[in-house]
PDB file of C-alpha atoms in Angstrom:
ATOM      1  CA  UNK A   1      -0.125  -0.006  -0.288  1.00 95.00           C
ATOM      2  CA  UNK A   2       1.258   3.188  -1.241  1.00 97.00           C
ATOM      3  CA  UNK A   3       1.194   6.185   1.686  1.00 98.00           C
ATOM      4  CA  UNK A   4       1.152  10.241   1.466  1.00 98.00           C
ATOM      5  CA  UNK A   5       2.484  12.097   3.566  1.00 97.00           C
ATOM      6  CA  UNK A   6       0.675  15.690   2.934  1.00 97.00           C
ATOM      7  CA  UNK A   7      -0.905  15.051  -0.427  1.00 96.00           C
ATOM      8  CA  UNK A   8      -1.323  19.056  -1.406  1.00 96.00           C
ATOM      9  CA  UNK A   9       2.611  18.853  -2.685  1.00 95.00           C
ATOM     10  CA  UNK A  10       2.359  15.292  -4.153  1.00 96.00           C
ATOM     11  CA  UNK A  11       1.173  14.662  -7.353  1.00 95.00           C
ATOM     12  CA  UNK A  12      -0.005  10.743  -7.356  1.00 95.00           C
ATOM     13  CA  UNK A  13       0.674   8.869 -11.123  1.00 94.00           C
ATOM     14  CA  UNK A  14      -2.998   6.852 -11.733  1.00 95.00           C
ATOM     15  CA  UNK A  15      -6.763   7.196 -11.707  1.00 98.00           C
ATOM     16  CA  UNK A  16      -8.543   6.775  -8.029  1.00 98.00           C
ATOM     17  CA  UNK A  17     -11.765   5.818  -7.112  1.00 99.00           C
ATOM     18  CA  UNK A  18     -11.729   7.562  -3.270  1.00 99.00           C
ATOM     19  CA  UNK A  19     -13.740   8.784   0.336  1.00 99.00           C
ATOM     20  CA  UNK A  20     -13.188  10.790   2.285  1.00 98.00           C
ATOM     21  CA  UNK A  21     -12.908  10.129   6.254  1.00 97.00           C
ATOM     22  CA  UNK A  22     -10.836  10.211   9.790  1.00 96.00           C
ATOM     23  CA  UNK A  23     -11.406   6.146  10.059  1.00 97.00           C
ATOM     24  CA  UNK A  24     -10.458   6.122  13.038  1.00 97.00           C
ATOM     25  CA  UNK A  25     -10.933   2.297  14.163  1.00 97.00           C
ATOM     26  CA  UNK A  26     -11.605   1.153  11.012  1.00 98.00           C
ATOM     27  CA  UNK A  27     -15.256  -0.376  11.778  1.00 98.00           C
ATOM     28  CA  UNK A  28     -17.767  -2.066  10.571  1.00 98.00           C
ATOM     29  CA  UNK A  29     -19.335   1.310   8.637  1.00 97.00           C
ATOM     30  CA  UNK A  30     -16.270   1.875   7.753  1.00 98.00           C
ATOM     31  CA  UNK A  31     -15.600  -1.458   5.407  1.00 98.00           C
ATOM     32  CA  UNK A  32     -18.773  -1.469   4.055  1.00 97.00           C
ATOM     33  CA  UNK A  33     -18.302   1.802   2.524  1.00 98.00           C
ATOM     34  CA  UNK A  34     -14.522   0.570   1.956  1.00 98.00           C
ATOM     35  CA  UNK A  35     -15.963  -2.627   0.278  1.00 98.00           C
ATOM     36  CA  UNK A  36     -17.305  -0.255  -2.430  1.00 98.00           C
ATOM     37  CA  UNK A  37     -14.655   1.668  -2.852  1.00 98.00           C
ATOM     38  CA  UNK A  38     -12.776  -1.391  -4.113  1.00 99.00           C
ATOM     39  CA  UNK A  39     -15.332  -2.528  -6.255  1.00 98.00           C
ATOM     40  CA  UNK A  40     -15.964   0.614  -8.127  1.00 98.00           C
ATOM     41  CA  UNK A  41     -12.003   1.068  -8.742  1.00 98.00           C
ATOM     42  CA  UNK A  42     -11.829  -2.994  -9.470  1.00 98.00           C
ATOM     43  CA  UNK A  43     -14.505  -2.505 -12.596  1.00 98.00           C
ATOM     44  CA  UNK A  44     -12.918   0.611 -13.639  1.00 98.00           C
ATOM     45  CA  UNK A  45      -9.521   0.232 -13.663  1.00 98.00           C
ATOM     46  CA  UNK A  46      -9.135   2.921 -10.977  1.00 98.00           C
ATOM     47  CA  UNK A  47      -7.154   2.100  -7.291  1.00 98.00           C
ATOM     48  CA  UNK A  48      -8.960   2.725  -4.277  1.00 99.00           C
ATOM     49  CA  UNK A  49      -8.170   5.329  -2.301  1.00 99.00           C
ATOM     50  CA  UNK A  50      -8.438   6.715   1.403  1.00 99.00           C
ATOM     51  CA  UNK A  51      -8.138  10.554   2.061  1.00 98.00           C
ATOM     52  CA  UNK A  52      -7.685  10.707   5.891  1.00 98.00           C
ATOM     53  CA  UNK A  53      -6.312  13.563   8.336  1.00 97.00           C
ATOM     54  CA  UNK A  54      -3.719  14.159  10.852  1.00 95.00           C
ATOM     55  CA  UNK A  55      -4.366  14.862  13.012  1.00 93.00           C
ATOM     56  CA  UNK A  56      -8.262  15.007  13.878  1.00 93.00           C
ATOM     57  CA  UNK A  57      -9.642  17.456  12.589  1.00 93.00           C
ATOM     58  CA  UNK A  58     -11.734  18.232  15.557  1.00 92.00           C
ATOM     59  CA  UNK A  59      -8.361  18.111  17.933  1.00 92.00           C
ATOM     60  CA  UNK A  60      -8.167  21.610  15.676  1.00 94.00           C
ATOM     61  CA  UNK A  61     -11.301  22.903  15.877  1.00 92.00           C
ATOM     62  CA  UNK A  62     -12.116  22.658  18.830  1.00 92.00           C
ATOM     63  CA  UNK A  63      -8.513  22.647  20.669  1.00 89.00           C
ATOM     64  CA  UNK A  64      -9.359  22.294  24.448  1.00 85.00           C
ATOM     65  CA  UNK A  65     -11.482  19.068  23.654  1.00 86.00           C
ATOM     66  CA  UNK A  66      -9.643  15.451  24.184  1.00 86.00           C
ATOM     67  CA  UNK A  67      -9.951  12.866  22.122  1.00 88.00           C
ATOM     68  CA  UNK A  68      -8.784   9.241  22.902  1.00 94.00           C
ATOM     69  CA  UNK A  69      -8.401   7.624  19.688  1.00 96.00           C
ATOM     70  CA  UNK A  70      -9.470   3.866  19.187  1.00 98.00           C
ATOM     71  CA  UNK A  71      -6.600   2.793  17.061  1.00 97.00           C
ATOM     72  CA  UNK A  72      -2.992   3.625  16.299  1.00 95.00           C
ATOM     73  CA  UNK A  73      -2.433   4.684  13.244  1.00 95.00           C
ATOM     74  CA  UNK A  74      -0.521   2.328  12.587  1.00 95.00           C
ATOM     75  CA  UNK A  75      -2.616   0.246  12.979  1.00 96.00           C
ATOM     76  CA  UNK A  76      -5.678   2.065  11.080  1.00 97.00           C
ATOM     77  CA  UNK A  77      -3.655   1.139   7.588  1.00 98.00           C
ATOM     78  CA  UNK A  78      -3.506  -2.330   8.181  1.00 97.00           C
ATOM     79  CA  UNK A  79      -7.005  -1.909   8.325  1.00 98.00           C
ATOM     80  CA  UNK A  80      -7.247  -0.378   5.173  1.00 98.00           C
ATOM     81  CA  UNK A  81      -4.899  -1.796   3.652  1.00 98.00           C
ATOM     82  CA  UNK A  82      -6.574  -5.573   4.720  1.00 98.00           C
ATOM     83  CA  UNK A  83      -9.957  -4.377   3.262  1.00 98.00           C
ATOM     84  CA  UNK A  84      -8.568  -3.525   0.026  1.00 98.00           C
ATOM     85  CA  UNK A  85      -7.163   0.084   0.147  1.00 98.00           C
ATOM     86  CA  UNK A  86      -4.679   0.340  -1.788  1.00 98.00           C
ATOM     87  CA  UNK A  87      -3.476   4.456  -1.358  1.00 98.00           C
ATOM     88  CA  UNK A  88      -3.857   6.443   1.542  1.00 98.00           C
ATOM     89  CA  UNK A  89      -3.781   9.977   1.362  1.00 98.00           C
ATOM     90  CA  UNK A  90      -3.229  11.952   4.426  1.00 98.00           C
ATOM     91  CA  UNK A  91      -4.353  15.819   4.727  1.00 98.00           C
ATOM     92  CA  UNK A  92      -2.329  17.876   7.360  1.00 97.00           C
ATOM     93  CA  UNK A  93      -5.134  19.465   8.657  1.00 96.00           C
ATOM     94  CA  UNK A  94      -5.060  22.874  10.371  1.00 96.00           C
ATOM     95  CA  UNK A  95      -7.631  25.616  10.883  1.00 96.00           C
ATOM     96  CA  UNK A  96      -6.258  26.668   6.541  1.00 96.00           C
ATOM     97  CA  UNK A  97      -7.672  23.508   5.009  1.00 96.00           C
ATOM     98  CA  UNK A  98     -10.009  24.214   7.853  1.00 95.00           C
ATOM     99  CA  UNK A  99     -10.967  27.096   5.594  1.00 96.00           C
ATOM    100  CA  UNK A 100     -11.207  25.509   2.273  1.00 97.00           C
ATOM    101  CA  UNK A 101     -13.688  25.850  -0.212  1.00 97.00           C
ATOM    102  CA  UNK A 102     -15.666  22.258  -0.890  1.00 97.00           C
ATOM    103  CA  UNK A 103     -14.630  23.834  -4.452  1.00 97.00           C
ATOM    104  CA  UNK A 104     -11.485  24.224  -3.751  1.00 97.00           C
ATOM    105  CA  UNK A 105     -10.281  20.630  -1.803  1.00 98.00           C
ATOM    106  CA  UNK A 106     -12.147  18.426  -4.816  1.00 98.00           C
ATOM    107  CA  UNK A 107      -9.846  20.295  -7.315  1.00 98.00           C
ATOM    108  CA  UNK A 108      -7.031  18.736  -5.015  1.00 98.00           C
ATOM    109  CA  UNK A 109      -8.444  15.255  -5.610  1.00 98.00           C
ATOM    110  CA  UNK A 110      -9.263  15.695  -8.765  1.00 98.00           C
ATOM    111  CA  UNK A 111      -5.182  17.147  -9.759  1.00 97.00           C
ATOM    112  CA  UNK A 112      -2.959  15.552  -7.391  1.00 98.00           C
ATOM    113  CA  UNK A 113      -5.445  12.002  -6.533  1.00 98.00           C
ATOM    114  CA  UNK A 114      -6.676  11.801 -10.326  1.00 98.00           C
ATOM    115  CA  UNK A 115     -10.381  11.211  -8.382  1.00 98.00           C
ATOM    116  CA  UNK A 116     -12.671   9.694 -11.176  1.00 98.00           C
ATOM    117  CA  UNK A 117     -15.384   8.335  -8.380  1.00 98.00           C
ATOM    118  CA  UNK A 118     -16.300   9.772  -5.195  1.00 99.00           C
ATOM    119  CA  UNK A 119     -18.078   7.467  -2.371  1.00 99.00           C
ATOM    120  CA  UNK A 120     -19.429   8.827   0.519  1.00 98.00           C
ATOM    121  CA  UNK A 121     -22.098   7.872   3.246  1.00 95.00           C
ATOM    122  CA  UNK A 122     -25.445  10.035   3.340  1.00 93.00           C
ATOM    123  CA  UNK A 123     -24.466  12.693   5.348  1.00 92.00           C
ATOM    124  CA  UNK A 124     -21.172  13.452   4.370  1.00 96.00           C
ATOM    125  CA  UNK A 125     -19.972  16.917   4.401  1.00 96.00           C
ATOM    126  CA  UNK A 126     -16.310  18.585   3.423  1.00 95.00           C
ATOM    127  CA  UNK A 127     -14.755  21.916   3.032  1.00 93.00           C
ATOM    128  CA  UNK A 128     -15.507  25.491   5.136  1.00 94.00           C
ATOM    129  CA  UNK A 129     -18.629  25.151   6.813  1.00 92.00           C
ATOM    130  CA  UNK A 130     -19.162  21.524   5.424  1.00 94.00           C
ATOM    131  CA  UNK A 131     -20.872  23.271   2.236  1.00 96.00           C
ATOM    132  CA  UNK A 132     -19.616  20.403   0.236  1.00 96.00           C
ATOM    133  CA  UNK A 133     -22.827  18.619   0.979  1.00 97.00           C
ATOM    134  CA  UNK A 134     -23.793  15.159  -1.431  1.00 97.00           C
ATOM    135  CA  UNK A 135     -25.562  17.125  -3.762  1.00 97.00           C
ATOM    136  CA  UNK A 136     -22.883  20.224  -3.673  1.00 97.00           C
ATOM    137  CA  UNK A 137     -20.552  17.948  -4.625  1.00 98.00           C
ATOM    138  CA  UNK A 138     -22.398  16.351  -7.167  1.00 98.00           C
ATOM    139  CA  UNK A 139     -22.268  19.717  -8.916  1.00 98.00           C
ATOM    140  CA  UNK A 140     -18.545  19.813  -8.829  1.00 98.00           C
ATOM    141  CA  UNK A 141     -18.257  16.953 -10.214  1.00 98.00           C
ATOM    142  CA  UNK A 142     -20.060  17.722 -13.424  1.00 98.00           C
ATOM    143  CA  UNK A 143     -17.617  20.758 -13.546  1.00 97.00           C
ATOM    144  CA  UNK A 144     -14.487  18.611 -12.392  1.00 98.00           C
ATOM    145  CA  UNK A 145     -15.091  15.303 -14.097  1.00 98.00           C
ATOM    146  CA  UNK A 146     -15.782  12.899 -10.593  1.00 98.00           C
ATOM    147  CA  UNK A 147     -18.852  10.868 -10.943  1.00 98.00           C
ATOM    148  CA  UNK A 148     -20.429  10.888  -6.816  1.00 98.00           C
ATOM    149  CA  UNK A 149     -21.711   7.867  -5.221  1.00 98.00           C
ATOM    150  CA  UNK A 150     -23.966   7.660  -1.735  1.00 98.00           C
ATOM    151  CA  UNK A 151     -23.383   4.355   0.347  1.00 97.00           C
ATOM    152  CA  UNK A 152     -26.299   3.617   2.714  1.00 95.00           C
ATOM    153  CA  UNK A 153     -25.186   3.359   6.462  1.00 92.00           C
ATOM    154  CA  UNK A 154     -24.065   0.096   8.229  1.00 94.00           C
ATOM    155  CA  UNK A 155     -26.773  -1.034  10.895  1.00 93.00           C
ATOM    156  CA  UNK A 156     -25.792  -3.165  12.855  1.00 94.00           C
ATOM    157  CA  UNK A 157     -29.109  -4.297  15.369  1.00 91.00           C
ATOM    158  CA  UNK A 158     -30.658  -1.455  13.650  1.00 91.00           C
ATOM    159  CA  UNK A 159     -28.119   1.353  13.793  1.00 91.00           C
ATOM    160  CA  UNK A 160     -25.852   2.743  12.260  1.00 92.00           C
ATOM    161  CA  UNK A 161     -21.940   1.941  13.503  1.00 95.00           C
ATOM    162  CA  UNK A 162     -19.994   4.687  14.762  1.00 95.00           C
ATOM    163  CA  UNK A 163     -16.725   5.865  16.292  1.00 96.00           C
ATOM    164  CA  UNK A 164     -18.074   7.925  18.872  1.00 95.00           C
ATOM    165  CA  UNK A 165     -20.137   4.850  20.345  1.00 96.00           C
ATOM    166  CA  UNK A 166     -17.476   3.149  20.210  1.00 98.00           C
ATOM    167  CA  UNK A 167     -15.439   5.175  22.079  1.00 97.00           C
ATOM    168  CA  UNK A 168     -18.350   5.147  25.180  1.00 97.00           C
ATOM    169  CA  UNK A 169     -18.917   1.100  25.065  1.00 98.00           C
ATOM    170  CA  UNK A 170     -15.211   0.523  25.523  1.00 98.00           C
ATOM    171  CA  UNK A 171     -13.117   3.989  27.431  1.00 97.00           C
ATOM    172  CA  UNK A 172     -16.776   4.930  29.675  1.00 97.00           C
ATOM    173  CA  UNK A 173     -18.474   1.629  30.154  1.00 98.00           C
ATOM    174  CA  UNK A 174     -15.898  -1.162  29.493  1.00 98.00           C
ATOM    175  CA  UNK A 175     -18.492  -2.831  27.230  1.00 98.00           C
ATOM    176  CA  UNK A 176     -15.600  -4.669  24.910  1.00 98.00           C
ATOM    177  CA  UNK A 177     -17.407  -7.606  23.951  1.00 98.00           C
ATOM    178  CA  UNK A 178     -20.720  -4.919  22.073  1.00 98.00           C
ATOM    179  CA  UNK A 179     -17.302  -3.023  21.503  1.00 98.00           C
ATOM    180  CA  UNK A 180     -15.840  -6.060  19.355  1.00 98.00           C
ATOM    181  CA  UNK A 181     -18.909  -6.482  17.494  1.00 97.00           C
ATOM    182  CA  UNK A 182     -18.987  -3.232  15.755  1.00 98.00           C
ATOM    183  CA  UNK A 183     -15.243  -3.184  15.110  1.00 98.00           C
ATOM    184  CA  UNK A 184     -15.470  -6.601  13.860  1.00 97.00           C
ATOM    185  CA  UNK A 185     -12.069  -7.717  15.540  1.00 97.00           C
ATOM    186  CA  UNK A 186     -11.459  -7.145  19.348  1.00 98.00           C
ATOM    187  CA  UNK A 187     -10.578  -3.798  20.686  1.00 98.00           C
ATOM    188  CA  UNK A 188      -6.743  -3.866  20.794  1.00 97.00           C
ATOM    189  CA  UNK A 189      -4.001  -1.918  22.930  1.00 96.00           C
ATOM    190  CA  UNK A 190      -0.357  -2.539  21.707  1.00 95.00           C
ATOM    191  CA  UNK A 191       2.316  -0.785  23.954  1.00 94.00           C
ATOM    192  CA  UNK A 192       6.032  -1.269  25.306  1.00 94.00           C
ATOM    193  CA  UNK A 193       6.353  -2.828  29.123  1.00 94.00           C
ATOM    194  CA  UNK A 194       7.712  -0.775  31.185  1.00 91.00           C
ATOM    195  CA  UNK A 195       8.833  -0.504  35.280  1.00 84.00           C
ATOM    196  CA  UNK A 196       5.842  -1.032  38.154  1.00 72.00           C
ATOM    197  CA  UNK A 197       6.289  -1.106  41.518  1.00 66.00           C
ATOM    198  CA  UNK A 198       6.519  -5.398  41.736  1.00 60.00           C
ATOM    199  CA  UNK A 199       2.994  -4.543  43.487  1.00 63.00           C
ATOM    200  CA  UNK A 200       2.604  -8.046  41.325  1.00 59.00           C
ATOM    201  CA  UNK A 201       4.384  -9.919  42.126  1.00 56.00           C
ATOM    202  CA  UNK A 202       4.153  -9.358  45.589  1.00 63.00           C
ATOM    203  CA  UNK A 203       0.693 -10.300  45.978  1.00 65.00           C
ATOM    204  CA  UNK A 204       1.985 -13.538  43.670  1.00 64.00           C
ATOM    205  CA  UNK A 205       0.588 -12.358  40.684  1.00 77.00           C
ATOM    206  CA  UNK A 206       3.428 -11.088  38.571  1.00 80.00           C
ATOM    207  CA  UNK A 207       2.136  -8.389  36.034  1.00 85.00           C
ATOM    208  CA  UNK A 208       3.089  -6.550  32.559  1.00 91.00           C
ATOM    209  CA  UNK A 209       3.111  -3.048  33.125  1.00 92.00           C
ATOM    210  CA  UNK A 210       2.564  -0.865  29.193  1.00 94.00           C
ATOM    211  CA  UNK A 211       3.205   2.177  27.991  1.00 94.00           C
ATOM    212  CA  UNK A 212       0.781   3.436  25.317  1.00 90.00           C
ATOM    213  CA  UNK A 213       0.560   6.889  23.334  1.00 88.00           C
ATOM    214  CA  UNK A 214      -1.004   9.545  25.389  1.00 87.00           C
ATOM    215  CA  UNK A 215      -4.089   9.668  23.057  1.00 91.00           C
ATOM    216  CA  UNK A 216      -4.934   6.276  22.997  1.00 95.00           C
ATOM    217  CA  UNK A 217      -8.576   4.737  24.178  1.00 97.00           C
ATOM    218  CA  UNK A 218      -8.035   3.052  27.334  1.00 97.00           C
ATOM    219  CA  UNK A 219     -10.896   1.061  28.110  1.00 98.00           C
ATOM    220  CA  UNK A 220     -12.660   1.579  31.581  1.00 98.00           C
ATOM    221  CA  UNK A 221     -11.606   0.857  34.851  1.00 97.00           C
ATOM    222  CA  UNK A 222     -11.404  -2.552  35.525  1.00 97.00           C
ATOM    223  CA  UNK A 223     -10.005  -6.457  35.085  1.00 97.00           C
ATOM    224  CA  UNK A 224     -10.107  -8.366  31.582  1.00 98.00           C
ATOM    225  CA  UNK A 225      -9.819 -11.585  30.089  1.00 98.00           C
ATOM    226  CA  UNK A 226      -7.393 -10.187  26.915  1.00 98.00           C
ATOM    227  CA  UNK A 227      -5.564 -12.251  24.310  1.00 98.00           C
ATOM    228  CA  UNK A 228      -1.783 -11.507  24.574  1.00 97.00           C
ATOM    229  CA  UNK A 229       0.213 -11.224  21.626  1.00 97.00           C
ATOM    230  CA  UNK A 230       4.178 -11.112  22.387  1.00 95.00           C
ATOM    231  CA  UNK A 231       6.364 -12.663  19.526  1.00 92.00           C
ATOM    232  CA  UNK A 232       3.996 -13.543  17.356  1.00 91.00           C
ATOM    233  CA  UNK A 233       2.565 -16.437  20.261  1.00 94.00           C
ATOM    234  CA  UNK A 234      -0.938 -15.962  22.066  1.00 96.00           C
ATOM    235  CA  UNK A 235      -1.218 -16.021  25.897  1.00 96.00           C
ATOM    236  CA  UNK A 236      -4.215 -16.326  27.595  1.00 97.00           C
ATOM    237  CA  UNK A 237      -4.057 -12.623  30.063  1.00 96.00           C
ATOM    238  CA  UNK A 238      -6.108 -11.036  32.956  1.00 96.00           C
ATOM    239  CA  UNK A 239      -5.643  -7.637  32.418  1.00 96.00           C
ATOM    240  CA  UNK A 240      -5.796  -4.718  35.273  1.00 94.00           C
ATOM    241  CA  UNK A 241      -7.031  -0.691  34.182  1.00 95.00           C
ATOM    242  CA  UNK A 242      -7.318   1.517  37.172  1.00 91.00           C
ATOM    243  CA  UNK A 243      -5.841   2.596  40.233  1.00 85.00           C
ATOM    244  CA  UNK A 244      -5.280  -0.046  42.378  1.00 75.00           C
ATOM    245  CA  UNK A 245      -6.561   1.571  45.247  1.00 66.00           C
ATOM    246  CA  UNK A 246      -6.242  -1.434  47.665  1.00 65.00           C
ATOM    247  CA  UNK A 247      -2.259  -0.733  47.652  1.00 66.00           C
ATOM    248  CA  UNK A 248      -1.727   2.529  45.904  1.00 63.00           C
ATOM    249  CA  UNK A 249      -0.976   4.486  48.536  1.00 59.00           C
ATOM    250  CA  UNK A 250      -2.050   8.751  48.558  1.00 56.00           C
ATOM    251  CA  UNK A 251      -0.874   9.769  44.885  1.00 64.00           C
ATOM    252  CA  UNK A 252      -1.671   6.615  42.897  1.00 75.00           C
ATOM    253  CA  UNK A 253      -1.533   6.699  38.453  1.00 83.00           C
ATOM    254  CA  UNK A 254      -3.801   4.480  36.453  1.00 87.00           C
ATOM    255  CA  UNK A 255      -2.416   1.605  34.940  1.00 89.00           C
ATOM    256  CA  UNK A 256      -3.124  -0.917  32.468  1.00 94.00           C
ATOM    257  CA  UNK A 257      -0.945  -4.093  33.748  1.00 93.00           C
ATOM    258  CA  UNK A 258      -1.767  -7.719  32.225  1.00 94.00           C
ATOM    259  CA  UNK A 259      -0.556 -11.037  34.421  1.00 94.00           C
ATOM    260  CA  UNK A 260       0.046 -13.373  31.356  1.00 94.00           C
ATOM    261  CA  UNK A 261      -1.056 -16.909  32.152  1.00 94.00           C
ATOM    262  CA  UNK A 262       1.278 -19.621  32.490  1.00 90.00           C
ATOM    263  CA  UNK A 263       4.486 -17.145  31.441  1.00 88.00           C
ATOM    264  CA  UNK A 264       7.087 -16.620  33.538  1.00 80.00           C
ATOM    265  CA  UNK A 265      10.062 -14.338  31.568  1.00 80.00           C
ATOM    266  CA  UNK A 266      11.497 -10.870  31.884  1.00 83.00           C
ATOM    267  CA  UNK A 267       9.612  -8.668  29.897  1.00 88.00           C
ATOM    268  CA  UNK A 268      11.088  -5.335  30.104  1.00 89.00           C
ATOM    269  CA  UNK A 269      10.413  -3.130  26.821  1.00 90.00           C
ATOM    270  CA  UNK A 270       9.106  -5.796  24.975  1.00 93.00           C
ATOM    271  CA  UNK A 271       6.328  -4.850  22.940  1.00 94.00           C
ATOM    272  CA  UNK A 272       2.868  -6.276  23.007  1.00 96.00           C
ATOM    273  CA  UNK A 273       0.096  -6.845  21.936  1.00 97.00           C
ATOM    274  CA  UNK A 274      -2.740  -6.727  24.046  1.00 98.00           C
ATOM    275  CA  UNK A 275      -6.727  -7.583  22.383  1.00 98.00           C
ATOM    276  CA  UNK A 276      -9.541  -6.996  25.097  1.00 98.00           C
ATOM    277  CA  UNK A 277     -12.094 -10.120  25.178  1.00 98.00           C
ATOM    278  CA  UNK A 278     -14.479  -9.691  27.927  1.00 98.00           C
ATOM    279  CA  UNK A 279     -14.488  -7.499  31.224  1.00 98.00           C
ATOM    280  CA  UNK A 280     -14.845  -9.431  34.157  1.00 97.00           C
ATOM    281  CA  UNK A 281     -15.938  -7.141  37.296  1.00 95.00           C
ATOM    282  CA  UNK A 282     -14.844  -3.042  37.691  1.00 92.00           C
ATOM    283  CA  UNK A 283     -12.206  -2.227  39.451  1.00 89.00           C
ATOM    284  CA  UNK A 284     -12.916  -1.530  43.636  1.00 86.00           C
ATOM    285  CA  UNK A 285     -11.205  -1.548  47.295  1.00 83.00           C
ATOM    286  CA  UNK A 286     -10.725  -4.671  49.446  1.00 80.00           C
ATOM    287  CA  UNK A 287     -11.147  -4.079  53.399  1.00 73.00           C
ATOM    288  CA  UNK A 288      -7.422  -6.182  52.761  1.00 79.00           C
ATOM    289  CA  UNK A 289      -4.508  -7.500  51.304  1.00 79.00           C
ATOM    290  CA  UNK A 290      -5.648 -11.222  50.899  1.00 80.00           C
ATOM    291  CA  UNK A 291      -9.308 -10.270  49.919  1.00 83.00           C
ATOM    292  CA  UNK A 292      -7.494  -9.058  47.206  1.00 84.00           C
ATOM    293  CA  UNK A 293      -5.279 -12.219  46.619  1.00 84.00           C
ATOM    294  CA  UNK A 294      -8.355 -14.113  46.844  1.00 87.00           C
ATOM    295  CA  UNK A 295     -10.392 -12.176  44.035  1.00 86.00           C
ATOM    296  CA  UNK A 296      -7.092 -11.844  41.681  1.00 88.00           C
ATOM    297  CA  UNK A 297      -7.051 -15.434  42.311  1.00 91.00           C
ATOM    298  CA  UNK A 298     -11.349 -15.520  40.515  1.00 93.00           C
ATOM    299  CA  UNK A 299     -10.203 -13.073  38.216  1.00 93.00           C
ATOM    300  CA  UNK A 300      -7.285 -15.280  36.330  1.00 94.00           C
ATOM    301  CA  UNK A 301      -9.527 -18.496  37.055  1.00 95.00           C
ATOM    302  CA  UNK A 302     -12.704 -17.025  35.544  1.00 96.00           C
ATOM    303  CA  UNK A 303      -9.968 -15.227  32.395  1.00 96.00           C
ATOM    304  CA  UNK A 304      -8.481 -18.653  32.231  1.00 96.00           C
ATOM    305  CA  UNK A 305     -11.776 -20.352  31.517  1.00 96.00           C
ATOM    306  CA  UNK A 306     -13.027 -16.849  29.206  1.00 97.00           C
ATOM    307  CA  UNK A 307     -10.596 -17.429  26.906  1.00 96.00           C
ATOM    308  CA  UNK A 308     -10.717 -21.675  26.700  1.00 95.00           C
ATOM    309  CA  UNK A 309     -14.192 -21.407  25.638  1.00 90.00           C
ATOM    310  CA  UNK A 310     -12.873 -17.766  22.840  1.00 86.00           C
ATOM    311  CA  UNK A 311     -10.065 -20.142  21.570  1.00 70.00           C
ATOM    312  CA  UNK A 312     -12.021 -22.353  19.290  1.00 52.00           C
ATOM    313  CA  UNK A 313     -13.771 -19.900  17.262  1.00 46.00           C
ATOM    314  CA  UNK A 314     -12.401 -16.291  17.745  1.00 54.00           C
ATOM    315  CA  UNK A 315     -10.055 -16.769  14.775  1.00 45.00           C
ATOM    316  CA  UNK A 316     -12.578 -14.199  12.921  1.00 40.00           C
ATOM    317  CA  UNK A 317     -12.542 -11.602  15.676  1.00 42.00           C
ATOM    318  CA  UNK A 318      -8.601 -11.644  15.587  1.00 45.00           C
ATOM    319  CA  UNK A 319      -7.378  -8.303  15.019  1.00 40.00           C
ATOM    320  CA  UNK A 320      -5.362  -7.779  12.493  1.00 38.00           C
TER     321      UNK A 320
END
């Protein structure tokens, strides 16, 4: 797959079928739209292309707002490639781009990306003040030489699949099982193992503490059954997200720490990938360390039980 790091300084040599969006998470709704792009491109001898934005426009237009990404940039590229995208063109979003007229933006896509066909959802709009509605894009297409096609939204259980809802499910509710249905795979976090305070080992359950990019979506506090990937091998795990209120002391920090079931190895500075399968319980404070130890043993056993059942039939939901 070819990645154009800055569309406005590049000229692609070829003809493309294009869709535009952030595609954070590349969920089932995104995949539904992109399949139409890929099919149209192949039918007409064009290249399927995605135009996306860095940073997310919301972070530029609302600078005080925090937003967590469902997928890292590298994960997003891999997911887009897996569904058939051959070109990803990045628009470096800033206030100048935000003020760009729809006519100017589409002309850039035609001249720089060879766009001959544009596929969007029914509520799509681009350009200054969202002036580039579907009807306006069709007018511009007649002037500039590209066709416009509208894809109905993908519905799951009668509701459209949206990135904001997935962020709510994962980050606020911890409902990673429901989120996996919308994503078409498990919600995933990749990080580097860093030094912790050794508390897990003291409790008899050594854990790997993970560091992530600060803008990544982290599941709501609680304990989760997770698949853990290390050097291509998959291990069952129990992962705690939160402040460890029973043992953290007066100045707690939020951590993500994983006990890998059946593996005892020095993992410092190694890369791990976690797939969140199911939330076992909320985080809570225990009356004693012994009560916490007993609960941890139950958590590990429950995670192992769930993952043993999941392992027989999860090939299609496993992330890339």
